[in-house]
Structure formats: C-alpha cells, structure tokens
mmCIF file of C-alpha atoms in Angstrom:
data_model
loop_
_atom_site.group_PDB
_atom_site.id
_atom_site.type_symbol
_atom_site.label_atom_id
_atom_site.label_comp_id
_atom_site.label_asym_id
_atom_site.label_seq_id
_atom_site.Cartn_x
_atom_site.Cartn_y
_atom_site.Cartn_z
ATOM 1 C CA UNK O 1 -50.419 -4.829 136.884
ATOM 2 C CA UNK O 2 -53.851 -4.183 135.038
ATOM 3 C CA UNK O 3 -56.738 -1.957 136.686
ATOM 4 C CA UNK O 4 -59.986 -2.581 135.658
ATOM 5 C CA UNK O 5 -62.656 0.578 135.750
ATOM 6 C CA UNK O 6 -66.540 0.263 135.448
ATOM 7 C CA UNK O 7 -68.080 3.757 134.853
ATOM 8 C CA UNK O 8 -71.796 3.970 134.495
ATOM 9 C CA UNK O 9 -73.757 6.321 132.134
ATOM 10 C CA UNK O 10 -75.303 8.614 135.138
ATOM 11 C CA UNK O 11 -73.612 10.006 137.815
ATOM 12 C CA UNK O 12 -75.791 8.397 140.939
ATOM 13 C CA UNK O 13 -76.126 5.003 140.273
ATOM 14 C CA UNK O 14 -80.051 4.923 140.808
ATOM 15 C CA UNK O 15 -82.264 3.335 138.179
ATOM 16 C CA UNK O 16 -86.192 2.660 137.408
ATOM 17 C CA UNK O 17 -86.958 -0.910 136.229
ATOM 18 C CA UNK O 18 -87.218 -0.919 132.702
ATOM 19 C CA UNK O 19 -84.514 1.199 132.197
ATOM 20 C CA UNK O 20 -81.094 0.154 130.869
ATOM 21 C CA UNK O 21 -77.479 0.235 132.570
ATOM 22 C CA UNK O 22 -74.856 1.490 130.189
ATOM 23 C CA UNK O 23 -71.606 0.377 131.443
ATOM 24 C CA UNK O 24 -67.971 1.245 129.996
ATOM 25 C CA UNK O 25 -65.478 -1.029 131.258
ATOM 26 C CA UNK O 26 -61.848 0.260 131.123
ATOM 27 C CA UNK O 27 -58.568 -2.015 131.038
ATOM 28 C CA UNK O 28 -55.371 -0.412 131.244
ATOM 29 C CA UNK O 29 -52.071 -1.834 131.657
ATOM 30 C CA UNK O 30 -50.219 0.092 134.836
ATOM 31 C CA UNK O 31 -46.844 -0.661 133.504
ATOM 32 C CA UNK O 32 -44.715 1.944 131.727
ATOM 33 C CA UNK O 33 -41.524 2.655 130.042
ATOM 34 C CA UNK O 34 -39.114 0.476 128.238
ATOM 35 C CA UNK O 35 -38.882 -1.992 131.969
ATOM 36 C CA UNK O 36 -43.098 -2.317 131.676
ATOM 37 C CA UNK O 37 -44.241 -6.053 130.513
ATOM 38 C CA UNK O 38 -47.178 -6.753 128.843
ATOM 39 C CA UNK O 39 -50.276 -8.276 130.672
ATOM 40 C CA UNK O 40 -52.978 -10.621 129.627
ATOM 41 C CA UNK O 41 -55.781 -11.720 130.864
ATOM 42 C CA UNK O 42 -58.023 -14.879 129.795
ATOM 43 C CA UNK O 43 -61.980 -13.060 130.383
ATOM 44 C CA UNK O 44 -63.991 -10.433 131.139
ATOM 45 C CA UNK O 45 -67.475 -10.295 132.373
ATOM 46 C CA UNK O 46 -70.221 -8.043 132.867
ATOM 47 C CA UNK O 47 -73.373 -8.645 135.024
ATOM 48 C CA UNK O 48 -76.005 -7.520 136.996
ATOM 49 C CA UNK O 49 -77.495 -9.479 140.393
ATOM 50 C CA UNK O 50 -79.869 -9.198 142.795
ATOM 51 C CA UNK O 51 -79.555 -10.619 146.161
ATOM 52 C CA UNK O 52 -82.095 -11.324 149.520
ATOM 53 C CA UNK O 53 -81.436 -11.808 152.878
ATOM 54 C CA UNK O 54 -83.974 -12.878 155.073
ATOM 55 C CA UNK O 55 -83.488 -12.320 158.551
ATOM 56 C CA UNK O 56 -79.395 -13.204 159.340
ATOM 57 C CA UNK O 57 -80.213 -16.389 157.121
ATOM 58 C CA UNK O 58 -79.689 -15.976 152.871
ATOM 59 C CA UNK O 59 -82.164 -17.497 150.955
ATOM 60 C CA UNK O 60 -82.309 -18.459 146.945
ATOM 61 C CA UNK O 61 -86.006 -18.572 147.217
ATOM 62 C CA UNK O 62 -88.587 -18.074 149.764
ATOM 63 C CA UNK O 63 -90.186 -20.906 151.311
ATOM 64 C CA UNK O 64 -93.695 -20.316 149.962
ATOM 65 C CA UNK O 65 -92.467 -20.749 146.606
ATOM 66 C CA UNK O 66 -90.680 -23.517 144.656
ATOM 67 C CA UNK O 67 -89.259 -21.249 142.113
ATOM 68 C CA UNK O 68 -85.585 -22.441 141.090
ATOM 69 C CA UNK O 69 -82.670 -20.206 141.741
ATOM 70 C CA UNK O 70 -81.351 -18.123 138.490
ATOM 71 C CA UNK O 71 -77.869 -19.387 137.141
ATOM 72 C CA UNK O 72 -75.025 -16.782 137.277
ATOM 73 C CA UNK O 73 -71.947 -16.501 136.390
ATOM 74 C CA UNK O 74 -70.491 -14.736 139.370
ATOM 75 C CA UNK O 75 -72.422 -14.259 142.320
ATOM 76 C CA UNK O 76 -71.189 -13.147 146.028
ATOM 77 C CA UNK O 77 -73.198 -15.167 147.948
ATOM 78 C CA UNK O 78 -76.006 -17.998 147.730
ATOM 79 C CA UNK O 79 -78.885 -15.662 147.905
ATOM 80 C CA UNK O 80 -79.639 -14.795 144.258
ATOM 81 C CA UNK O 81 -83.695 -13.847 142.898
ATOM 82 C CA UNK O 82 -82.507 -12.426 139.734
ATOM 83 C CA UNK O 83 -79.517 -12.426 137.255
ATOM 84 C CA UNK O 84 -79.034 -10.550 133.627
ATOM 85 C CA UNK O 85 -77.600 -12.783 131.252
ATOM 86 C CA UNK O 86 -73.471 -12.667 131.642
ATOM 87 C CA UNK O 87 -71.973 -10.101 129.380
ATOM 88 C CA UNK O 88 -68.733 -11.371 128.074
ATOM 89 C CA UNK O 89 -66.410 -8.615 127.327
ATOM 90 C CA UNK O 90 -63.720 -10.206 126.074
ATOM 91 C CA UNK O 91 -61.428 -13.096 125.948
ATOM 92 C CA UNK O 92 -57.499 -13.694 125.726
ATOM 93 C CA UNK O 93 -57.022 -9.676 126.188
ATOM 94 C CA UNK O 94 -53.082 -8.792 125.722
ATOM 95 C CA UNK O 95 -52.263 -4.785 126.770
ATOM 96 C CA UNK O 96 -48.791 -3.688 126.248
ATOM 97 C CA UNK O 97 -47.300 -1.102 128.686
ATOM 98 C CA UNK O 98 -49.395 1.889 129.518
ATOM 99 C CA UNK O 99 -51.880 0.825 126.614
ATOM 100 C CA UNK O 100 -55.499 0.722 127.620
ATOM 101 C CA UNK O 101 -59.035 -0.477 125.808
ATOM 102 C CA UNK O 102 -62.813 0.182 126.465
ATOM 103 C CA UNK O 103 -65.140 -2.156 126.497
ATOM 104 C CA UNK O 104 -69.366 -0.998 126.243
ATOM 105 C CA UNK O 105 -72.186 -2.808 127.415
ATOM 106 C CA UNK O 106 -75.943 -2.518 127.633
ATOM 107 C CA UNK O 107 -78.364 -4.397 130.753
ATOM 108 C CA UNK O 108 -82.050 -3.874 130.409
ATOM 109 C CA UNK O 109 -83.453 -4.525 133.255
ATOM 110 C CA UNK O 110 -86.193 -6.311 133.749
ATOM 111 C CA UNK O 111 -89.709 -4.476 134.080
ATOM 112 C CA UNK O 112 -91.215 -6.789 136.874
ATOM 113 C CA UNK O 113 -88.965 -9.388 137.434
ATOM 114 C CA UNK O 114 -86.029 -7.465 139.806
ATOM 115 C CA UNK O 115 -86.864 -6.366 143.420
ATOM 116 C CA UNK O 116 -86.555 -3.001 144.369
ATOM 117 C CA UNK O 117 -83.269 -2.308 146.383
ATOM 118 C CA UNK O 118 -84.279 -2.456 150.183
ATOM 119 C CA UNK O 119 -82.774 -2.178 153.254
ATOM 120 C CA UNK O 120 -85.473 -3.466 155.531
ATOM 121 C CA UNK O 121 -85.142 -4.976 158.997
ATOM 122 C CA UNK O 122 -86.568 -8.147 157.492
ATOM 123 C CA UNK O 123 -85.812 -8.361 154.691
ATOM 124 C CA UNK O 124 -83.121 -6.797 152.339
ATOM 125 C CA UNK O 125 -83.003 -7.071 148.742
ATOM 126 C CA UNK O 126 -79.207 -5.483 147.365
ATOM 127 C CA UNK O 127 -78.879 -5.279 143.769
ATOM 128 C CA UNK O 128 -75.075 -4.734 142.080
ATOM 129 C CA UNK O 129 -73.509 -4.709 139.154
ATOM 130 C CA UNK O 130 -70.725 -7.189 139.213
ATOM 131 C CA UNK O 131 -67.554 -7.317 137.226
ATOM 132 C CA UNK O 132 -65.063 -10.184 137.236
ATOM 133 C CA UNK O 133 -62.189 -10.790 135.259
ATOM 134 C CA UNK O 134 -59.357 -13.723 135.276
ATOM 135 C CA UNK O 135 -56.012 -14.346 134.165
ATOM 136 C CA UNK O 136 -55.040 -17.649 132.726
ATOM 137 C CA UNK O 137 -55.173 -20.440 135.356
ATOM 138 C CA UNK O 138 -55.923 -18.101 138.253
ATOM 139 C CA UNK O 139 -58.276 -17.375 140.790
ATOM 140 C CA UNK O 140 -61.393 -15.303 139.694
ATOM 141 C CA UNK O 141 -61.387 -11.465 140.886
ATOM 142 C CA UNK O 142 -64.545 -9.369 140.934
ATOM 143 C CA UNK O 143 -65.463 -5.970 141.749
ATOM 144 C CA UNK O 144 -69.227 -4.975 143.107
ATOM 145 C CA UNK O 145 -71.137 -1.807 141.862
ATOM 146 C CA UNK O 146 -74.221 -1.545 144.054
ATOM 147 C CA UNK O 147 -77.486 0.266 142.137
ATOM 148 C CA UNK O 148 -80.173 1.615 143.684
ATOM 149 C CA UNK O 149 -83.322 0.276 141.693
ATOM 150 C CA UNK O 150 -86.686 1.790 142.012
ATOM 151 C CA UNK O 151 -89.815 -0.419 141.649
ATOM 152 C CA UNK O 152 -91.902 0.787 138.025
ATOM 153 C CA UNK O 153 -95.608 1.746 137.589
ATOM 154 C CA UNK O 154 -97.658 1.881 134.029
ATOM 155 C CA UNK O 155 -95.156 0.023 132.108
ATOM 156 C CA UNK O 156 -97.997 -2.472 131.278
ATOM 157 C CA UNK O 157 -99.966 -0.491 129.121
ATOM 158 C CA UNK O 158 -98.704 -0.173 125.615
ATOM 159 C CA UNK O 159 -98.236 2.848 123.452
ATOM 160 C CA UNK O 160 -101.473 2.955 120.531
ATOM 161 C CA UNK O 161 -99.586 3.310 117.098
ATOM 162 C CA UNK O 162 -101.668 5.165 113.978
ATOM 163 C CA UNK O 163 -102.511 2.411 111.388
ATOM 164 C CA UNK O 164 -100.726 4.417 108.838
ATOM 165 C CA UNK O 165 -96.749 3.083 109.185
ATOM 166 C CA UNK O 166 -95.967 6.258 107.179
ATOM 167 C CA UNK O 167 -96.948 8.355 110.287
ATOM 168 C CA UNK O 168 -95.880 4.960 113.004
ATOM 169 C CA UNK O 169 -92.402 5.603 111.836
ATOM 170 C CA UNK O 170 -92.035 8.959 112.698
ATOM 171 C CA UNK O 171 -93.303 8.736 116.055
ATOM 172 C CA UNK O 172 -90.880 9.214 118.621
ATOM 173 C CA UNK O 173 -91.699 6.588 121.720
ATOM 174 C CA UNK O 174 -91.142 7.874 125.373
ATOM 175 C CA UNK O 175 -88.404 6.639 127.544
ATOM 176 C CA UNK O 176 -89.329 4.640 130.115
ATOM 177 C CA UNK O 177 -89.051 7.445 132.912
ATOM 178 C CA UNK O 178 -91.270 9.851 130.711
ATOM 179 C CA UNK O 179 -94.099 6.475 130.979
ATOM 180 C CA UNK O 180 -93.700 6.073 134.342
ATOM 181 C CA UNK O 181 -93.695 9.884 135.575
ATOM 182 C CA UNK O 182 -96.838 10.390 133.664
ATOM 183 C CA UNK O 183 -98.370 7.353 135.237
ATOM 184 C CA UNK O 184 -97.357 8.665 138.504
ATOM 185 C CA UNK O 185 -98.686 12.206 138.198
ATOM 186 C CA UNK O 186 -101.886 10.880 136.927
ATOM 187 C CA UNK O 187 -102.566 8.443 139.687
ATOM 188 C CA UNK O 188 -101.040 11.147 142.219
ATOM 189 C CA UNK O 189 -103.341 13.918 141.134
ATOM 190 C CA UNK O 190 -106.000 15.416 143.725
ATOM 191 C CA UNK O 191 -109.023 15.084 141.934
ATOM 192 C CA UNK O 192 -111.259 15.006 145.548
ATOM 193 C CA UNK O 193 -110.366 15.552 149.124
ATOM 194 C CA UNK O 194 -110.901 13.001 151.663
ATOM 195 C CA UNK O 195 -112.652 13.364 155.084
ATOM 196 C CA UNK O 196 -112.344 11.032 158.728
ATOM 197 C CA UNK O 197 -114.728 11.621 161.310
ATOM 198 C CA UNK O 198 -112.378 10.229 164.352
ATOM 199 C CA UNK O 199 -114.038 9.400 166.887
ATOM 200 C CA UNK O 200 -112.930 7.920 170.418
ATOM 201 C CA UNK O 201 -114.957 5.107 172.470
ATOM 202 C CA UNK O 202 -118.334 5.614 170.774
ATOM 203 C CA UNK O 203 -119.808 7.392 167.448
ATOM 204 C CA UNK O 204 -121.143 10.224 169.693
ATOM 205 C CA UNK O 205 -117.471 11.089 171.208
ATOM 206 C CA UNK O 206 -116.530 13.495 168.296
ATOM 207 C CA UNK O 207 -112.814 14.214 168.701
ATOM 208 C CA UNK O 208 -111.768 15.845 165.528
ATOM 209 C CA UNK O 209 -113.044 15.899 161.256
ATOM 210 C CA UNK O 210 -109.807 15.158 159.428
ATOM 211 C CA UNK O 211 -109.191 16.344 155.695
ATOM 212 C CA UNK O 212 -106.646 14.882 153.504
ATOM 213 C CA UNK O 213 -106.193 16.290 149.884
ATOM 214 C CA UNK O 214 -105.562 12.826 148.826
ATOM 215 C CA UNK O 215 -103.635 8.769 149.451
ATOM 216 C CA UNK O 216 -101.666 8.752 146.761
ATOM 217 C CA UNK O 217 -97.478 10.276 146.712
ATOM 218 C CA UNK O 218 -94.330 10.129 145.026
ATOM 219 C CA UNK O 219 -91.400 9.429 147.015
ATOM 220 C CA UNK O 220 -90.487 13.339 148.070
ATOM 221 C CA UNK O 221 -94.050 14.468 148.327
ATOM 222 C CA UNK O 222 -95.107 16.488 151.254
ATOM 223 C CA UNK O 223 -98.446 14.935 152.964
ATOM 224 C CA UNK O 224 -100.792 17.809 154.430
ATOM 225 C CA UNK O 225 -103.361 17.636 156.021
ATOM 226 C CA UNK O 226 -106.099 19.804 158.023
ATOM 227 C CA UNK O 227 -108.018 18.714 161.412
ATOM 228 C CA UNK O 228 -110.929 20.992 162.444
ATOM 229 C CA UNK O 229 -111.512 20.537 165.928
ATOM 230 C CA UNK O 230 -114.995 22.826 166.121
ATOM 231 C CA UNK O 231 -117.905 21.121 167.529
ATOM 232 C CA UNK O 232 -116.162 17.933 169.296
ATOM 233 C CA UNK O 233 -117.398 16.860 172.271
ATOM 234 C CA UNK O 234 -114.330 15.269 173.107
ATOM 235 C CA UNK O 235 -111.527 17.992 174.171
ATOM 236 C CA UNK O 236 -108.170 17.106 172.364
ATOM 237 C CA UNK O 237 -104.919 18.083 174.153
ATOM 238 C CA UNK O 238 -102.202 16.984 171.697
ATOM 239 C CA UNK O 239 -102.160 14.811 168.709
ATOM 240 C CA UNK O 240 -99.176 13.319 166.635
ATOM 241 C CA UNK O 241 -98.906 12.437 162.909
ATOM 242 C CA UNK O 242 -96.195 10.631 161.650
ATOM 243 C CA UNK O 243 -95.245 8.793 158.403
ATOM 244 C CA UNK O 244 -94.456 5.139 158.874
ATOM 245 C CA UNK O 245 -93.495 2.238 156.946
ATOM 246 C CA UNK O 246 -95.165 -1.642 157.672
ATOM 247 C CA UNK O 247 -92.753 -4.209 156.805
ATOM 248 C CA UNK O 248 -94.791 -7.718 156.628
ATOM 249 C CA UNK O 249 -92.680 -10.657 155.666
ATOM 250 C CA UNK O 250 -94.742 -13.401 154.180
ATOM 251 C CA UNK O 251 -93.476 -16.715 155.130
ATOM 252 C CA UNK O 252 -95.451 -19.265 157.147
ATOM 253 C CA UNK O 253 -92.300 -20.822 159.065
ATOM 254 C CA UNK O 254 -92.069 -17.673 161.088
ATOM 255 C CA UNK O 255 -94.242 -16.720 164.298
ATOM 256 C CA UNK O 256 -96.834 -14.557 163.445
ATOM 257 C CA UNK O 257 -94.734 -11.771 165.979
ATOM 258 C CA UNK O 258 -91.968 -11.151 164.166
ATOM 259 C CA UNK O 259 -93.242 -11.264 160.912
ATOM 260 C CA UNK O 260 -93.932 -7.254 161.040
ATOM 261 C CA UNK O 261 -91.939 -4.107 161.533
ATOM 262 C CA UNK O 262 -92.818 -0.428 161.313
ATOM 263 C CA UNK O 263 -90.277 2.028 160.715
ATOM 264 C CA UNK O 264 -90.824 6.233 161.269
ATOM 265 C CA UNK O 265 -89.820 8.338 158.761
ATOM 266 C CA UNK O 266 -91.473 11.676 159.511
ATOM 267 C CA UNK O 267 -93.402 12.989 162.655
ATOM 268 C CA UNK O 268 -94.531 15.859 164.204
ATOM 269 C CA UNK O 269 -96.643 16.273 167.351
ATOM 270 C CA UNK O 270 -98.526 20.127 168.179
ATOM 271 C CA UNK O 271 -100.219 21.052 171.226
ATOM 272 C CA UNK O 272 -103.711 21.560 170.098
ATOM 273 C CA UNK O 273 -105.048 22.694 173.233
ATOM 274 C CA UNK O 274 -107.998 25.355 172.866
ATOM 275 C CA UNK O 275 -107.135 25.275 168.986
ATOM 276 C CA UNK O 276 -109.991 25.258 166.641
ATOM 277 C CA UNK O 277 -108.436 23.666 164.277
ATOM 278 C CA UNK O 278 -104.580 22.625 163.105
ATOM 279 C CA UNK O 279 -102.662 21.496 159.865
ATOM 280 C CA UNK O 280 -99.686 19.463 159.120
ATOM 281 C CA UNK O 281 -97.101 18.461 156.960
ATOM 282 C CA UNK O 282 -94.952 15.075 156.520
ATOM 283 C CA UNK O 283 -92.268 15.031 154.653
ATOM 284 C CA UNK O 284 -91.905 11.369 152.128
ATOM 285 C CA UNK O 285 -87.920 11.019 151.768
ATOM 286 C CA UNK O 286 -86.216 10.425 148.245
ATOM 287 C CA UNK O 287 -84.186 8.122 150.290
ATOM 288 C CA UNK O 288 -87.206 5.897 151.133
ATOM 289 C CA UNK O 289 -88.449 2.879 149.072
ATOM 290 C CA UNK O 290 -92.146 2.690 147.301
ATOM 291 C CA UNK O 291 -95.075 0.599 147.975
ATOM 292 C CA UNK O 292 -93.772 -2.871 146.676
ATOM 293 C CA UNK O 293 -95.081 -6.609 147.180
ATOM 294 C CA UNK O 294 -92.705 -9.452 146.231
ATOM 295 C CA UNK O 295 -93.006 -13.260 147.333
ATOM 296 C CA UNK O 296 -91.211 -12.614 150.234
ATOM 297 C CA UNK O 297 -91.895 -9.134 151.563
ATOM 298 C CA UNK O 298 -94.852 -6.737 151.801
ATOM 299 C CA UNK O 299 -94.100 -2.594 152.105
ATOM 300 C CA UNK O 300 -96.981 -0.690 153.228
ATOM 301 C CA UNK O 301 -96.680 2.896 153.759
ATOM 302 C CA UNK O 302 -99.319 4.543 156.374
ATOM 303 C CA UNK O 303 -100.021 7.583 157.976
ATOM 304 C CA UNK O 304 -100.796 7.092 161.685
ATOM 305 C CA UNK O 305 -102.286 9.394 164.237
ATOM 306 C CA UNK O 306 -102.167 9.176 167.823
ATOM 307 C CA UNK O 307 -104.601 11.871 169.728
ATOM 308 C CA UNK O 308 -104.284 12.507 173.442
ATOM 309 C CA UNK O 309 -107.608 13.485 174.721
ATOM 310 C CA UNK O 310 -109.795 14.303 177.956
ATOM 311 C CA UNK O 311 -113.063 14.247 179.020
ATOM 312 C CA UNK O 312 -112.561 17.292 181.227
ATOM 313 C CA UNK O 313 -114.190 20.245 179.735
ATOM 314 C CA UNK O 314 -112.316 23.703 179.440
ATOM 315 C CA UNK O 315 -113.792 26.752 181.435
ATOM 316 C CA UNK O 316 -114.387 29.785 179.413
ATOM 317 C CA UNK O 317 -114.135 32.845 180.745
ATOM 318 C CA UNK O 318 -115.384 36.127 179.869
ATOM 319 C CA UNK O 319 -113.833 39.864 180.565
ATOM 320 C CA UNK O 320 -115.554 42.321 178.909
ATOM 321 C CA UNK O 321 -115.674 41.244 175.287
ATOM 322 C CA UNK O 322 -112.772 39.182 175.270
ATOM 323 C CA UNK O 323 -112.888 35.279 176.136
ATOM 324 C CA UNK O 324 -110.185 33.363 177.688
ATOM 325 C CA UNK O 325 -109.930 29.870 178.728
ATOM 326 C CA UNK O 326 -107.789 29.100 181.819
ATOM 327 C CA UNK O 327 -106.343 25.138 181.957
ATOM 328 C CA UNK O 328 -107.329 23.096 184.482
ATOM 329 C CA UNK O 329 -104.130 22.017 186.939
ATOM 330 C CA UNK O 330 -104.835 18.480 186.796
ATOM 331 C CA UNK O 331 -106.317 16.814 183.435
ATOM 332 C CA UNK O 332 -107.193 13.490 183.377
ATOM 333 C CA UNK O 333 -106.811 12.025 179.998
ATOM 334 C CA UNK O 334 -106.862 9.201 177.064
ATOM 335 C CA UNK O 335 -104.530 8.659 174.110
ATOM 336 C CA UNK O 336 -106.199 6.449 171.172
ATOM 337 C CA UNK O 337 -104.208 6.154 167.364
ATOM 338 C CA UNK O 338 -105.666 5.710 164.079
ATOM 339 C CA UNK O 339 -104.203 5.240 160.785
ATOM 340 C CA UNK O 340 -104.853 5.127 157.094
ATOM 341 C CA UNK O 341 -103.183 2.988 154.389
ATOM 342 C CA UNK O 342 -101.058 5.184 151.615
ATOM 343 C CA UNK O 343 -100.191 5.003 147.738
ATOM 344 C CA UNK O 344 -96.300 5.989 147.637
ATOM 345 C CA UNK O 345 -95.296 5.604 144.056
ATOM 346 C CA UNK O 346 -91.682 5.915 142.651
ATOM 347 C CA UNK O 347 -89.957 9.879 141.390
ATOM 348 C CA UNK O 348 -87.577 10.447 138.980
ATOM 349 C CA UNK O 349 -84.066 8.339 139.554
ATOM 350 C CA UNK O 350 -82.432 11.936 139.081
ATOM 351 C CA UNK O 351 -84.673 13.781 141.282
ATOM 352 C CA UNK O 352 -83.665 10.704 144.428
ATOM 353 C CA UNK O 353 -79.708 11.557 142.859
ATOM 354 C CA UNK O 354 -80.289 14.995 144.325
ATOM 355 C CA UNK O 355 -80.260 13.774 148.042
ATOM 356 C CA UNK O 356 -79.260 9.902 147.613
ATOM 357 C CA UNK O 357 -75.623 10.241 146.895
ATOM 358 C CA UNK O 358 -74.654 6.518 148.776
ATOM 359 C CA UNK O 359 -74.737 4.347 145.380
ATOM 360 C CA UNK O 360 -71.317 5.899 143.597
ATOM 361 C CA UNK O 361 -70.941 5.662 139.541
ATOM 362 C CA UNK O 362 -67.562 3.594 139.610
ATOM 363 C CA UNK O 363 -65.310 1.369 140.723
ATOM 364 C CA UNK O 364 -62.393 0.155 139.914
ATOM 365 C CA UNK O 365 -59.663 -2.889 140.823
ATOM 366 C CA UNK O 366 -56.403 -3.975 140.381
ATOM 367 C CA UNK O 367 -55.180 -7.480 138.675
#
C-alpha cells in the first residue's frame, strides 16, 4: 500500500493571485520488513482548478459569454473557469518496502485570470489543488486540497528599472504581496473625511450630518464613523449601522428577483435618544471576500443605515441650572435607511491565516 502526501509551503493554505503554490508531494511505500512487496505506480499529477456553481446548477461558462471551457486533466466536476497546466510528477514510479521519494512543484497563479474563492448564496467559486495518481490499468484516484485565493490589486503597473543594467541587476524586485500591500495602503489611506447630510422626506427635515474618515478598507479594517445630531429638526430615536455584502449575479436568463442577495456581516444599533451626537465602529472580517467582478458575479460591499425617527419634539425642562428632558409615553415615529457603496480591498494571506484556519496545508491518501 502507497500513501501519497501533498504539503504546501505555508501553513494556512490562503494565497493572493500572483503568487505561487509550492507543493511537495510525498510517496512512500507502507510496506515493511522482509514480508513488504514493492509497489508501482504508472503517474503522478499535480494541478490546480477552479470551479463555479451557479445556483444548485454547475456551469463551465456563464451564459453571457461564449468563452470555451479550460481542458484539465483531472477535474471533480463539469464546472471548471480555470485550470494550471497539469504538472506531471512522475511516471512508472517503483518504491521498495518502507522506501519513500519527494516530488517538488511550482503553480503560479494567474494574476487576473482565477476567481477569488467564494462562498456566496449565488454563486460559489471553490478553488483546489488536485492530486491524482494511477497504477497500471486501474482506476484514477485523486485527492483535493482546497486554497483560499484572494482577488489582487496594483499588479498592473510595472516596476521602472534604471537604464544602467549595472545598477538593474542589483535591484532586488518585491514579491507580489509587498506590490499589492503597498497598493492597498495607498488607495486605503485617509487623505480627506467625508460628510452626508441625511435627510428624511424633504431637504429641510435635517435628521443627522454623518462623517466618515474615508470608503476605502482592507479586509480586517474597522469602519468608524461619527453622526452629530445638533441642530436637526428631525428628532432621531435609534439608528443602526451595519456592514453588508450585495451579491448581484449577472445573467439575463434569471428573473430580475433573485438575481441579488445581501448578506450582514457586522451591525450595531444605539439608542440615540437626547444624544448630541454618537460614533461607531464595524468590524470588516479576515474571513470575508473583497470587492470582485467576474462574468458571472458582482460583490459589492456597503455600509447601510437605517434611522428610526419622530416628528414629536422632546420637552426640556429646567430645575435650577440643570436641564432635563422627560420622554414622551407614546412616540409616534418613522424608520427610513440609507447606504453608501465601499472599497474593500484584499490584506495579507498571513494576516487572514491568523483567524481563517478552515483551508488546512495537507492531505494525504492511500493507493
């Protein structure tokens, strides 16, 4: 009996695009002693997949586009986008008892061309690294390493070399994380805050002046925010903020009602009443997936507001020197929402290892 062993070169299996997978693929021979036989198997292959489902139906390609399907070697099911080139590892491999060999192998991935991985409620995009091996005249076997891949930014722009090649040489390029975390923390920067006036039925119905520092995160950011209540004209009671995800599937074949779906990753919702002002924080999980756009799917992230107000004014009171408002028993009142598009941009693959510990580093099978 042989086990096979694929081992990757991180311990959480979570990689940018661009990047390269560094495999080492391990064949060992079970058997021991004098009574062990030898074992041989005809191939080995190495390769990496990406695979959509659309709804409960599997798709090759979406139905907008008349893109063929990618060839593979070894896929699970019918739903392929993208394939690597198969790795072959070896061929005709003979391991006497207890003996064991390695086997290395490099998969850059693809800078634009691979989906993120996705687990939305319309679509899902699942990307693995698959392993297969054979003996002779028998039934393929495969094993299935599931990666977490995280959508790239500022990989376009290309790295200005001196004209002197004396100096070119000596230059020491940055790794693709190092390009894309100082993309990220320049577009992420707070160079100005923004402000909303919100407003409720009319332009004169002030409600609230909200302040954002800025629209553009990293997955892990914390989004604050400040909402100064002074001088509306339209008491609010409560108000809720919550981080939320807009899932629109692009495909004309579908009714327009089911071709969106918001998911909530963060909210909070504080009483506000006779509050001058109030600030917030939502949290962006590691967990979560970037803005992304394929031919397929459309991920918007948005913060969203819902404020629950009344046209009742408060009484104020005053004893001595001190004020006091008293609430009135019964108060008639409105909710209205409002929401604002946001940037979220990817973070470091081992910064998401820190709390995304669901895509293991190995696997291993027995032939």
């Amino acid at each position: 009996m042989l086990e096979v062993i694929a081992t990757l070169d991180r311990e959480v299996a979570i990689y940018l695009a661009g990047e390269t997978i560094r495999v080492t693929v391990t064949v060992s021979n079970l058997s021991r002693g004098k009574q062990g036989l030898s074992e041989q198997l005809a191939w080995g292959s190495l390769q990496f997949i990406c695979e959509r489902t659309i709804g409960a139906t599997s798709y090759s390609t979406s139905s907008t586009t008349s893109r063929p399907r990618p060839t593979t070697s070894v896929t699970k099911s019918a739903a392929t986008v993208y394939s690597s080139p198969p790795n072959i590892l070896f061929c005709e491999l003979q391991l006497g008892p207890g003996q064991s060999k390695q086997f290395f192998c490099d998969i850059p991935l693809s800078r634009n061309g691979i989906p993120p991985t996705f687990r939305g409620h319309l679509v899902k995009y699942s990307n693995r690294v698959t392993v297969a091996v054979s003996h002779v005249q028998e039934h393929i076997k495969s094993a299935h390493l599931p990666i977490r891949i995280i959508p790239s930014v500022g990989l376009e722009t290309k790295m200005s070399l001196p004209a002197n090649p004396f100096l070119a040489s000596t230059i020491t390029r940055p790794s693709v994380v190092e390009t894309v975390m100082a993309t990220v923390d320049d577009l992420t920067q707070a160079r100005k805050s923004l402000a909303f006036a919100l407003t409720h039925n009319s332009s004169t119905s002030r409600v609230a002046l909200l302040t954002l520092p800025k629209k553009a995160y990293k997955l892990g950011d914390d989004v604050c925010g400040f909402l100064d209540f002074n001088g509306a004209t339209t008491p609010c009671v409560q108000y809720s903020a919550t981080i939320e995800t807009e899932e629109h599937l692009i495909d004309a074949d579908v009714e327009e009602g089911k071709k969106k779906m918001v998911k909530v990753h963060c909210q909070t919702a504080p009483i506000c009443t006779f509050s001058p002002d109030s600030t917030f924080r939502l949290s962006i999980p590691l967990t979560a997936t970037p803005t992304f756009s394929t031919d397929s799917v459309q991920l918007k992230w948005k913060i969203r507001f819902v404020f629950v107000v009344t046209e009742q004014a408060y009484d104020v009171h005053l004893n001595g020197d001190v004020a006091s408002s008293a609430a009135p028993i019964d108060v008639p009142v409105e909710s209205f929402s409002w929401s604002t598009d946001l940037l979220v941009l990817p973070c470091k693959p081992q910064n998401a290892a820190l709390i995304d510990n669901t895509f293991p580093n190995r696997i291993s099978m027995t032939v």
